[in-house]
Coordinates of C-alpha atoms in Angstrom, one line a residue:
M50 CA 31.1 23.5 -11.1
K51 CA 33.1 20.9 -13.1
Y52 CA 33.2 17.2 -12.0
S53 CA 35.3 14.8 -14.0
K54 CA 33.8 12.1 -11.8
I55 CA 31.0 11.8 -9.3
N56 CA 30.9 9.6 -6.2
G57 CA 28.2 8.3 -3.9
Q58 CA 27.9 11.5 -1.8
Q59 CA 27.6 13.7 -4.8
F60 CA 24.9 11.3 -6.2
I61 CA 23.0 11.6 -2.9
S62 CA 23.1 15.4 -3.2
M63 CA 21.7 15.1 -6.8
V64 CA 18.8 12.9 -5.9
I65 CA 17.9 14.8 -2.7
N66 CA 17.7 18.0 -4.7
A67 CA 15.7 16.2 -7.4
S68 CA 13.2 15.0 -4.9
A69 CA 12.7 18.5 -3.4
K70 CA 12.2 19.9 -6.9
L71 CA 9.7 17.2 -7.8
E72 CA 7.8 17.8 -4.5
D73 CA 7.5 21.5 -5.5
E74 CA 6.3 20.6 -9.0
K75 CA 4.1 17.6 -8.3
A76 CA 0.8 19.6 -8.5
Y77 CA 1.8 20.9 -12.0
V78 CA 2.7 17.4 -13.1
D79 CA -0.7 16.2 -11.8
S80 CA -2.4 18.9 -13.9
L81 CA -1.0 17.5 -17.1
N82 CA -3.2 14.4 -16.8
V83 CA -4.9 13.8 -20.2
F84 CA -8.2 13.2 -18.6
P85 CA -9.5 16.4 -17.0
V86 CA -10.7 14.5 -13.9
P87 CA -10.1 15.7 -10.3
D88 CA -7.8 12.8 -9.4
G89 CA -4.8 13.1 -11.8
D90 CA -2.0 11.8 -9.6
T91 CA 1.1 11.2 -11.8
G92 CA 3.1 13.9 -10.1
T93 CA 2.0 12.8 -6.6
N94 CA 2.8 9.2 -7.3
M95 CA 6.2 10.0 -8.7
S96 CA 7.0 12.3 -5.9
M97 CA 6.0 9.9 -3.2
T98 CA 7.9 7.1 -4.9
F99 CA 11.1 9.2 -5.2
R100 CA 10.8 10.5 -1.6
A101 CA 10.6 6.9 -0.4
A102 CA 13.8 6.2 -2.4
V103 CA 15.7 9.3 -1.2
R104 CA 14.8 8.6 2.5
E105 CA 16.8 5.3 2.2
V106 CA 20.0 7.2 1.2
E107 CA 19.7 10.4 3.3
G108 CA 22.5 10.1 5.9
H109 CA 24.2 7.3 3.9
K110 CA 27.9 7.7 4.6
S111 CA 29.3 5.7 1.7
T112 CA 31.1 7.4 -1.2
N113 CA 30.6 4.3 -3.4
I114 CA 28.1 5.3 -6.0
G115 CA 27.3 1.7 -6.8
E116 CA 26.2 1.0 -3.2
V117 CA 24.3 4.3 -2.9
S118 CA 22.4 3.8 -6.2
K119 CA 21.5 0.2 -5.2
T120 CA 20.0 1.4 -1.9
L121 CA 18.1 4.2 -3.7
A122 CA 16.7 1.7 -6.2
K123 CA 15.5 -0.6 -3.5
G124 CA 13.8 2.3 -1.7
A125 CA 12.1 3.3 -5.0
L126 CA 11.0 -0.3 -5.6
M127 CA 9.3 -0.7 -2.3
G128 CA 7.9 2.9 -2.3
A129 CA 6.6 2.7 -5.9
R130 CA 3.0 4.0 -6.3
G131 CA 1.0 3.9 -9.5
N132 CA 2.2 3.0 -13.0
S133 CA 4.3 6.2 -13.2
G134 CA 6.0 5.3 -9.8
V135 CA 6.7 1.7 -10.8
I136 CA 8.2 2.8 -14.1
L137 CA 10.3 5.4 -12.3
S138 CA 11.5 2.7 -9.8
Q139 CA 12.5 0.6 -12.7
I140 CA 14.5 3.4 -14.3
F141 CA 16.5 3.8 -11.2
R142 CA 16.8 0.1 -10.8
G143 CA 18.5 0.0 -14.2
I144 CA 20.6 3.0 -13.4
A145 CA 21.8 1.2 -10.3
K146 CA 22.7 -1.8 -12.4
G147 CA 24.8 0.4 -14.7
L148 CA 26.6 1.9 -11.6
E149 CA 27.1 -1.5 -9.9
G150 CA 30.5 -2.1 -8.5
K151 CA 31.8 1.4 -9.1
D152 CA 33.2 3.8 -6.5
E153 CA 32.8 6.8 -8.8
V154 CA 31.9 7.3 -12.5
N155 CA 32.9 9.5 -15.3
P156 CA 30.5 11.1 -17.8
F157 CA 30.5 8.1 -20.2
E158 CA 29.9 5.6 -17.4
L159 CA 27.0 7.8 -16.1
T160 CA 25.5 7.9 -19.6
L161 CA 25.6 4.1 -19.8
S162 CA 23.7 3.9 -16.6
F163 CA 20.9 5.9 -18.1
I164 CA 20.8 3.5 -21.0
E165 CA 20.4 0.6 -18.5
G166 CA 17.6 2.7 -16.9
S167 CA 15.8 2.8 -20.2
K168 CA 16.2 -0.9 -20.8
S169 CA 14.8 -1.8 -17.3
A170 CA 11.8 0.5 -17.7
Y171 CA 10.9 -0.9 -21.1
R172 CA 11.1 -4.5 -19.8
A173 CA 8.7 -3.6 -17.0
V174 CA 5.9 -2.5 -19.4
M175 CA 4.1 -5.2 -21.3
R176 CA 3.1 -2.9 -24.2
P177 CA 5.4 0.1 -24.2
T178 CA 3.8 3.3 -25.5
E179 CA 6.0 6.0 -27.2
G180 CA 5.3 9.6 -26.3
T181 CA 5.6 8.8 -22.6
I182 CA 8.2 8.7 -19.8
L183 CA 9.7 5.7 -21.6
T184 CA 10.5 7.7 -24.7
V185 CA 12.1 10.4 -22.6
I186 CA 14.5 8.1 -20.8
R187 CA 15.3 6.2 -24.0
E188 CA 16.2 9.3 -26.0
V189 CA 18.2 10.6 -23.0
G190 CA 20.4 7.5 -23.1
E191 CA 20.6 7.2 -26.9
K192 CA 21.5 10.9 -27.5
A193 CA 23.7 11.4 -24.4
V194 CA 26.0 8.5 -25.5
E195 CA 26.9 10.6 -28.6
L196 CA 28.1 13.5 -26.5
H197 CA 31.8 13.9 -25.8
T198 CA 32.5 15.6 -22.6
D199 CA 34.8 15.1 -19.6
D200 CA 32.5 17.0 -17.3
C201 CA 29.5 15.3 -15.5
T202 CA 27.9 18.7 -14.9
E203 CA 28.0 19.5 -18.6
L204 CA 26.6 16.0 -19.3
M205 CA 23.7 16.5 -17.0
R206 CA 23.0 20.0 -18.5
N207 CA 22.8 18.3 -22.0
I208 CA 20.7 15.5 -20.6
V209 CA 18.2 18.0 -19.3
E210 CA 18.0 19.7 -22.7
I211 CA 17.6 16.3 -24.4
S212 CA 14.8 15.4 -22.0
K213 CA 13.0 18.7 -22.5
D214 CA 13.2 18.4 -26.3
T215 CA 11.8 14.9 -26.2
L216 CA 9.0 16.0 -23.8
E217 CA 8.0 18.8 -26.1
R218 CA 7.6 16.3 -29.0
T219 CA 5.4 13.8 -27.0
P220 CA 2.1 15.4 -28.3
E221 CA 3.3 14.5 -31.8
M222 CA 3.7 10.9 -30.8
L223 CA 0.4 10.5 -28.8
P224 CA -2.7 12.0 -30.4
Q225 CA -4.4 12.1 -26.9
L226 CA -1.8 14.5 -25.7
K227 CA -2.1 16.7 -28.7
A228 CA -5.9 16.9 -28.4
A229 CA -5.6 17.7 -24.7
K230 CA -2.9 20.3 -25.4
V231 CA -0.5 18.9 -22.8
V232 CA 2.8 17.0 -22.8
D233 CA 3.2 13.6 -21.1
S234 CA 2.9 14.0 -17.3
G235 CA 5.2 11.1 -16.5
G236 CA 7.8 12.5 -18.9
M237 CA 7.5 15.9 -17.2
G238 CA 8.1 14.3 -13.9
L239 CA 11.3 12.7 -15.2
V240 CA 12.4 16.0 -16.7
V241 CA 11.9 17.7 -13.2
I242 CA 14.0 15.0 -11.6
L243 CA 16.8 15.3 -14.2
Q244 CA 16.7 19.1 -13.8
G245 CA 17.1 18.7 -10.0
M246 CA 20.0 16.4 -10.4
Y247 CA 21.8 18.8 -12.7
E248 CA 21.1 21.8 -10.4
A249 CA 22.8 20.0 -7.5
L250 CA 26.0 19.5 -9.6
S251 CA 25.9 23.1 -10.9
G252 CA 25.4 24.6 -7.5
E253 CA 21.8 25.8 -8.2
M254 CA 20.3 23.9 -5.4
T255 CA 16.5 24.0 -4.9
E256 CA 15.6 25.4 -1.4
R257 CA 13.8 22.5 0.3
K258 CA 10.4 22.9 1.8
T259 CA 9.4 21.3 5.1
E260 CA 8.7 17.8 4.1
E261 CA 5.0 16.8 4.4
K262 CA 4.1 13.5 5.8
A263 CA 2.6 11.1 3.3
P264 CA -1.2 10.7 3.8
A265 CA -2.0 7.8 6.1
E266 CA -2.5 4.5 4.3
S267 CA -5.1 2.4 6.1
Y268 CA -6.0 -1.2 6.3
V269 CA -9.3 -2.6 7.2
A270 CA -9.0 -6.2 8.5
A271 CA -12.0 -8.5 8.9
R272 CA -11.4 -8.9 12.6
D273 CA -12.1 -7.1 15.9
T274 CA -9.8 -4.2 16.4
H275 CA -10.7 -3.9 20.1
T276 CA -9.0 -7.0 21.3
E277 CA -6.4 -7.1 24.0
I278 CA -2.8 -6.3 22.9
T279 CA -0.8 -9.5 23.2
F280 CA 2.6 -8.1 22.4
G281 CA 3.5 -4.6 23.5
Y282 CA 6.1 -3.2 21.2
C283 CA 5.8 -2.6 17.4
T284 CA 9.3 -3.1 16.2
E285 CA 10.6 -2.3 12.7
F286 CA 14.1 -2.4 11.3
I287 CA 16.2 -3.2 8.2
I288 CA 19.0 -5.8 8.2
L289 CA 21.8 -5.0 5.6
A290 CA 22.3 -8.6 4.7
E291 CA 21.1 -11.2 2.2
P292 CA 17.9 -13.1 3.2
D293 CA 18.9 -16.2 5.2
N294 CA 17.6 -19.8 4.9
G295 CA 14.5 -19.1 6.9
A296 CA 16.0 -19.6 10.3
F297 CA 15.6 -16.0 11.4
R298 CA 11.9 -15.9 10.3
E299 CA 11.3 -19.1 12.4
Y300 CA 13.0 -17.3 15.3
L301 CA 10.7 -14.3 14.8
E302 CA 7.6 -16.5 15.0
T303 CA 8.7 -17.6 18.5
M304 CA 9.0 -13.9 19.6
G305 CA 5.7 -12.3 18.7
D306 CA 3.1 -11.8 16.0
S307 CA 2.1 -9.6 13.1
I308 CA 5.4 -10.5 11.4
V309 CA 6.4 -9.1 8.1
Y310 CA 9.7 -10.4 6.7
V311 CA 10.6 -9.2 3.2
G312 CA 14.0 -10.1 1.8
Y313 CA 15.3 -8.4 -1.4
D314 CA 18.8 -8.8 -2.7
D315 CA 21.0 -7.7 0.3
I316 CA 18.4 -6.2 2.6
I317 CA 15.8 -7.7 4.9
K318 CA 12.9 -5.5 6.1
V319 CA 11.3 -6.7 9.3
H320 CA 8.1 -5.8 11.3
I321 CA 7.1 -7.6 14.4
H322 CA 4.9 -7.1 17.5
T323 CA 7.0 -8.4 20.5
D324 CA 7.5 -8.0 24.2
E325 CA 11.3 -8.4 23.7
P326 CA 12.5 -5.9 21.1
G327 CA 16.0 -6.0 22.5
L328 CA 16.4 -9.7 22.0
V329 CA 15.0 -9.5 18.5
L330 CA 17.4 -6.8 17.5
A331 CA 20.3 -8.7 19.1
E332 CA 19.5 -11.8 17.1
A333 CA 19.0 -9.7 13.9
G334 CA 22.4 -8.2 14.5
K335 CA 24.0 -11.6 14.0
L336 CA 22.9 -11.5 10.3
G337 CA 24.2 -8.0 9.5
E338 CA 24.2 -4.3 10.2
L339 CA 20.9 -2.9 11.4
T340 CA 19.3 0.4 10.2
K341 CA 16.0 2.2 10.2
I342 CA 15.2 0.9 13.7
K343 CA 11.8 2.0 15.2
I344 CA 10.1 0.7 18.4
E345 CA 6.7 1.9 19.5
N346 CA 4.9 1.1 22.8
M347 CA 1.5 0.0 21.5
R348 CA 0.0 -0.4 25.0
E349 CA 0.7 3.2 25.7
Q350 CA -0.8 4.2 22.4
H351 CA -3.8 2.1 23.2
R352 CA -4.3 3.8 26.5
N353 CA -4.3 7.2 24.8
L354 CA -7.1 6.2 22.5
Q355 CA -10.6 6.1 23.9
D356 CA -12.1 4.7 20.7
V357 CA -10.3 2.6 18.1
P358 CA -11.8 3.3 14.7
E359 CA -12.6 0.5 12.4
T360 CA -10.0 1.9 9.9
V361 CA -6.7 2.4 11.6
G362 CA -4.2 4.7 9.9
H363 CA -0.5 4.3 10.7
G364 CA 1.3 6.8 8.5
E365 CA 3.8 5.2 6.2
N366 CA 4.2 2.1 8.3
P367 CA 0.6 0.8 8.7
A368 CA 0.5 -1.9 11.3
A369 CA -3.2 -2.8 11.2
L370 CA -2.2 -6.3 10.0
E371 CA -3.8 -9.6 10.5
D372 CA -2.4 -11.7 13.3
T373 CA 0.0 -14.1 11.5
E374 CA -0.7 -16.7 14.2
A375 CA -4.2 -17.0 13.0
E376 CA -5.3 -20.4 11.7
A377 CA -4.0 -20.9 8.1
K378 CA -6.6 -21.1 5.4
K379 CA -6.4 -22.1 1.7
Y380 CA -7.4 -18.7 0.1
G381 CA -6.9 -15.1 1.2
F382 CA -8.1 -11.9 -0.5
I383 CA -6.6 -8.4 -0.5
S384 CA -8.7 -5.6 -2.2
V385 CA -7.9 -2.0 -2.8
S386 CA -10.8 0.4 -2.2
V387 CA -11.7 3.8 -0.8
G388 CA -15.0 4.8 0.7
E389 CA -16.5 3.2 3.8
G390 CA -19.4 1.7 1.9
L391 CA -17.2 0.1 -0.8
K392 CA -14.8 -1.3 1.9
A393 CA -17.8 -2.8 3.7
A394 CA -19.0 -4.4 0.5
F395 CA -15.7 -6.1 -0.2
L396 CA -15.4 -7.3 3.4
D397 CA -19.0 -8.7 3.1
L398 CA -18.0 -10.6 0.0
G399 CA -15.0 -12.3 1.7
A400 CA -12.0 -9.9 1.4
D401 CA -9.6 -10.4 4.3
V402 CA -7.7 -7.1 4.1
I403 CA -8.7 -3.8 2.5
I404 CA -5.9 -1.5 1.4
E405 CA -7.3 2.0 1.4
G406 CA -6.6 3.6 -2.0
G407 CA -7.8 3.9 -5.6
Q408 CA -7.9 6.8 -8.0
T409 CA -7.2 9.4 -5.3
M410 CA -4.3 7.5 -3.6
N411 CA -2.4 4.6 -5.1
P412 CA -0.9 2.3 -2.5
S413 CA 2.8 1.6 -2.7
T414 CA 4.5 -1.7 -3.5
E415 CA 5.5 -1.9 0.2
D416 CA 1.9 -1.3 1.3
I417 CA 0.8 -4.3 -0.8
V418 CA 3.6 -6.5 0.4
K419 CA 2.8 -5.8 4.0
A420 CA -0.9 -6.7 3.3
V421 CA 0.3 -9.9 1.7
E422 CA 2.6 -10.8 4.6
S423 CA -0.2 -10.2 7.0
L424 CA -2.3 -13.0 5.6
N425 CA -1.8 -16.6 6.7
A426 CA -3.2 -18.3 3.6
E427 CA -1.8 -20.8 1.1
H428 CA -2.9 -18.8 -1.9
I429 CA -3.4 -15.0 -1.9
F430 CA -5.4 -13.0 -4.4
I431 CA -4.9 -9.3 -4.9
L432 CA -7.7 -7.2 -6.5
P433 CA -6.2 -3.8 -7.5
N434 CA -9.5 -2.5 -8.8
N435 CA -7.7 0.2 -10.7
K436 CA -5.5 0.0 -13.8
N437 CA -2.9 2.3 -12.1
I438 CA -2.4 -0.1 -9.3
I439 CA -1.9 -3.3 -11.2
M440 CA 1.9 -2.8 -11.8
A441 CA 2.6 -2.2 -8.2
A442 CA 0.5 -5.3 -7.3
N443 CA 2.5 -7.3 -9.8
Q444 CA 5.7 -6.0 -8.4
A445 CA 4.6 -6.9 -4.8
S446 CA 3.8 -10.4 -5.9
E447 CA 7.3 -10.8 -7.4
I448 CA 8.9 -9.6 -4.1
S449 CA 6.8 -11.7 -1.7
H450 CA 7.9 -15.2 -0.9
K451 CA 4.2 -16.3 -0.7
D452 CA 2.0 -17.7 -3.4
V453 CA 0.4 -14.4 -4.7
H454 CA -1.9 -14.0 -7.7
V455 CA -3.0 -10.7 -9.1
I456 CA -6.4 -10.6 -10.7
A457 CA -6.1 -7.6 -13.0
T458 CA -9.3 -5.8 -12.0
K459 CA -9.3 -2.3 -13.3
T460 CA -12.5 -1.0 -11.7
I461 CA -14.5 -1.5 -8.5
P462 CA -17.3 -3.4 -10.3
Q463 CA -14.7 -5.8 -11.8
G464 CA -13.3 -6.4 -8.3
I465 CA -16.8 -7.2 -6.9
T466 CA -17.6 -9.4 -9.8
A467 CA -14.3 -11.3 -9.4
L468 CA -15.0 -11.9 -5.7
T469 CA -18.5 -13.2 -6.5
A470 CA -17.1 -15.6 -9.1
F471 CA -14.7 -17.2 -6.5
N472 CA -15.7 -20.7 -5.4
P473 CA -14.0 -21.8 -2.2
E474 CA -14.5 -25.5 -3.2
S475 CA -12.6 -25.1 -6.5
E476 CA -8.9 -25.6 -7.0
L477 CA -6.5 -22.6 -7.6
D478 CA -6.3 -22.8 -11.4
A479 CA -10.1 -23.1 -11.8
N480 CA -10.6 -20.0 -9.6
I481 CA -8.1 -18.0 -11.5
R482 CA -9.8 -18.8 -14.7
S483 CA -13.2 -18.1 -13.3
M484 CA -12.3 -14.8 -11.7
T485 CA -10.4 -13.6 -14.7
G486 CA -13.1 -14.7 -17.1
S487 CA -15.8 -12.9 -15.0
L488 CA -14.2 -9.5 -15.8
K489 CA -15.6 -9.7 -19.3
E490 CA -19.2 -10.1 -17.9
V491 CA -19.4 -6.7 -16.3
K492 CA -19.5 -3.1 -17.7
S493 CA -18.0 -0.4 -15.5
G494 CA -19.2 3.2 -15.5
S495 CA -18.4 6.2 -13.3
V496 CA -19.4 9.8 -13.0
T497 CA -17.2 12.7 -12.0
Y498 CA -16.5 16.3 -13.1
A499 CA -14.0 18.2 -15.2
V500 CA -11.3 20.2 -13.6
R501 CA -10.3 22.1 -16.8
D502 CA -11.3 22.9 -20.3
T503 CA -10.0 20.4 -22.9
E504 CA -11.0 18.2 -25.8
I505 CA -11.0 14.3 -25.7
D506 CA -11.8 12.3 -28.8
G507 CA -13.5 15.2 -30.4
I508 CA -15.6 15.9 -27.3
E509 CA -15.5 19.5 -26.1
I510 CA -15.2 19.6 -22.3
R511 CA -15.5 22.7 -20.1
Q512 CA -14.4 23.0 -16.5
G513 CA -17.2 22.0 -14.2
D514 CA -18.9 19.7 -16.7
Y515 CA -20.1 16.3 -15.4
L516 CA -18.2 13.5 -17.1
G517 CA -19.5 10.0 -17.7
L518 CA -16.9 7.3 -18.2
L519 CA -17.5 3.9 -19.6
D520 CA -14.7 1.4 -18.9
N521 CA -12.4 4.4 -18.1
K522 CA -13.2 6.3 -21.4
I523 CA -15.1 9.6 -21.4
V524 CA -18.3 9.0 -23.4
E525 CA -20.8 11.6 -21.9
V526 CA -20.4 15.2 -21.1
E527 CA -23.3 17.2 -19.5
R528 CA -24.0 20.1 -17.2
D529 CA -26.8 18.1 -15.5
L530 CA -25.6 15.3 -13.2
Y531 CA -28.6 13.0 -13.4
Q532 CA -29.3 13.6 -17.1
L533 CA -25.7 12.5 -17.7
T534 CA -25.9 9.5 -15.4
E535 CA -29.1 8.3 -17.1
A536 CA -27.5 8.6 -20.5
L537 CA -24.5 6.7 -19.4
I538 CA -26.6 3.9 -18.0
E539 CA -28.5 3.7 -21.3
R540 CA -25.2 3.1 -23.0
M541 CA -24.3 0.3 -20.6
V542 CA -27.6 -1.6 -20.6
D543 CA -28.4 -4.0 -23.5
E544 CA -30.6 -7.0 -24.1
H545 CA -28.2 -9.3 -22.3
S546 CA -28.1 -7.2 -19.1
S547 CA -29.6 -8.7 -15.9
A548 CA -28.4 -6.5 -13.1
L549 CA -27.7 -2.8 -12.5
T550 CA -25.9 -1.6 -9.3
V551 CA -25.2 2.1 -8.5
F552 CA -22.7 3.0 -5.8
Y553 CA -23.2 6.6 -4.9
G554 CA -20.4 8.7 -3.5
S555 CA -20.0 11.1 -0.5
D556 CA -20.9 14.1 -2.6
A557 CA -24.2 12.7 -3.9
A558 CA -27.4 14.0 -2.2
E559 CA -29.3 11.1 -0.5
E560 CA -32.8 12.2 -1.4
E561 CA -31.9 13.0 -5.0
V562 CA -30.2 9.6 -5.3
Q563 CA -33.3 7.7 -4.0
A564 CA -35.6 9.6 -6.4
F565 CA -33.2 8.8 -9.2
M566 CA -33.1 5.1 -8.2
E567 CA -36.9 4.9 -8.3
K568 CA -36.9 6.2 -11.8
L569 CA -34.3 3.6 -12.8
E570 CA -36.3 0.8 -11.2
E571 CA -39.3 1.8 -13.2
K572 CA -37.3 2.2 -16.4
Y573 CA -35.5 -1.1 -16.1
G574 CA -38.2 -3.2 -14.6
D575 CA -36.7 -6.5 -16.0
L576 CA -33.3 -5.8 -14.3
D577 CA -32.3 -6.4 -10.8
V578 CA -31.7 -2.7 -9.8
M579 CA -30.1 -1.8 -6.5
S580 CA -28.0 1.1 -5.0
L581 CA -25.4 1.2 -2.2
A582 CA -23.8 4.2 -0.4
G583 CA -20.2 3.6 -1.5
K584 CA -19.2 7.0 0.1
Q585 CA -16.3 7.2 -2.4
P586 CA -14.8 10.7 -2.9
L587 CA -14.8 12.6 -6.2
Y588 CA -16.9 10.1 -8.1
Y589 CA -20.7 10.8 -7.7
F590 CA -21.5 7.4 -9.0
I591 CA -19.8 4.1 -9.8
I592 CA -22.1 1.9 -11.9
S593 CA -22.0 -1.8 -12.6
V594 CA -24.0 -3.5 -15.3
E595 CA -23.9 -7.3 -15.6

């Protein structure tokens, strides 16, 4: 079907179909991960990010493509998960900038919006790497602008071909891809999205599957979860208005607790526990139009639960937040972790809120913002503990009105070391320097298994092999779990080492672990050797050497 111009409703159809297609293909995109580890999640992160964006425009009545794309971009920004999700959100943020103020666009104007998407994505990455999703979106913009067509459908068909051609060349740009015999996973995710957008215009719509609910994100707060419910109604909504001068937030503080108030451009997202949801909504309505209203009776929910678990999951709107009426303190800590033992370790070291996530599930920007808003602290530190969560944490710190500092911890051992380096008596700048500097003092190792045959840095890997990673790089491959783990530790320990800590996962056999630890204690008698049941999934061991 030919379209000389497309408007907001047509754009909505395009992104809805693209989201459905990406949901169908996410497992394949995940499988393209260069490392053959069992937690490749690029496709999952991109799909969850894009679904969060599309949910914001489903049912949107406007035909103004500028308004629709702006709403989509905000949904992507808040829903962004992992580096791939953050980059995708920035692409659509740029596209929205290119479409700003337009009721409908012709093919040339649509092309210019893709160029803006590329610029936005490149700005978001400190050291852009070619051969990735960045290259795909850049070449889409650069080559599409040379096309001369009066048909948006024809333009999108050509854009898909450009993106596929660029994707096929990514192994020539990144040796890691060529060695692993895969194309870039993030680039593939973008190709799937562009293909879905084209199919919507051409009439080749993807049949949508029943949408799965996102896995429950969980928060563990350092407080008693069995306390009496003070305010009975969990109330959430969005105000379509620019953030005010703070008067409405002050009003909210008189109406309840567990308040989350996030203002971004011309929307305000609100969460509050209150006994008067009607009054709150009436006051909010004075600021602008209300949407995404949800009210839940927490007392009723509480009565239906005989036992409240320590970790409380609340779907895509986790409400296990700290009481914002709690006494203010100077410093607050948010840590990302998965595994009951690891969570407990962070809480013992002083973390206030644990966001459940890590390699197997990257929290969204909105998850992190909610955790930030839950803390009543003058200065708040975020410990991502995973390199794929740092960008979302940085994005959350930019959105929040609070004083937030991201300590760029890439591993669990780095997060624990950073917390131990914190001194509550020191000033902010001194603590930032101390915590950041401490990351150089710890070596991080992990042990998992290969999900497919491949070759990494000249190392032949077969499906089922145990993999030893040192600072996120595969350095050991073996068929024997404990032989590999011992070899990995030998690489990590040197004459300057003083402590060895082993966090064993949920798949490690307790008796075998204890026998192995006795061997390590004898072998490294001059080190402080200890073990802890981290209970993390997929990784048999996480190892820290200081």
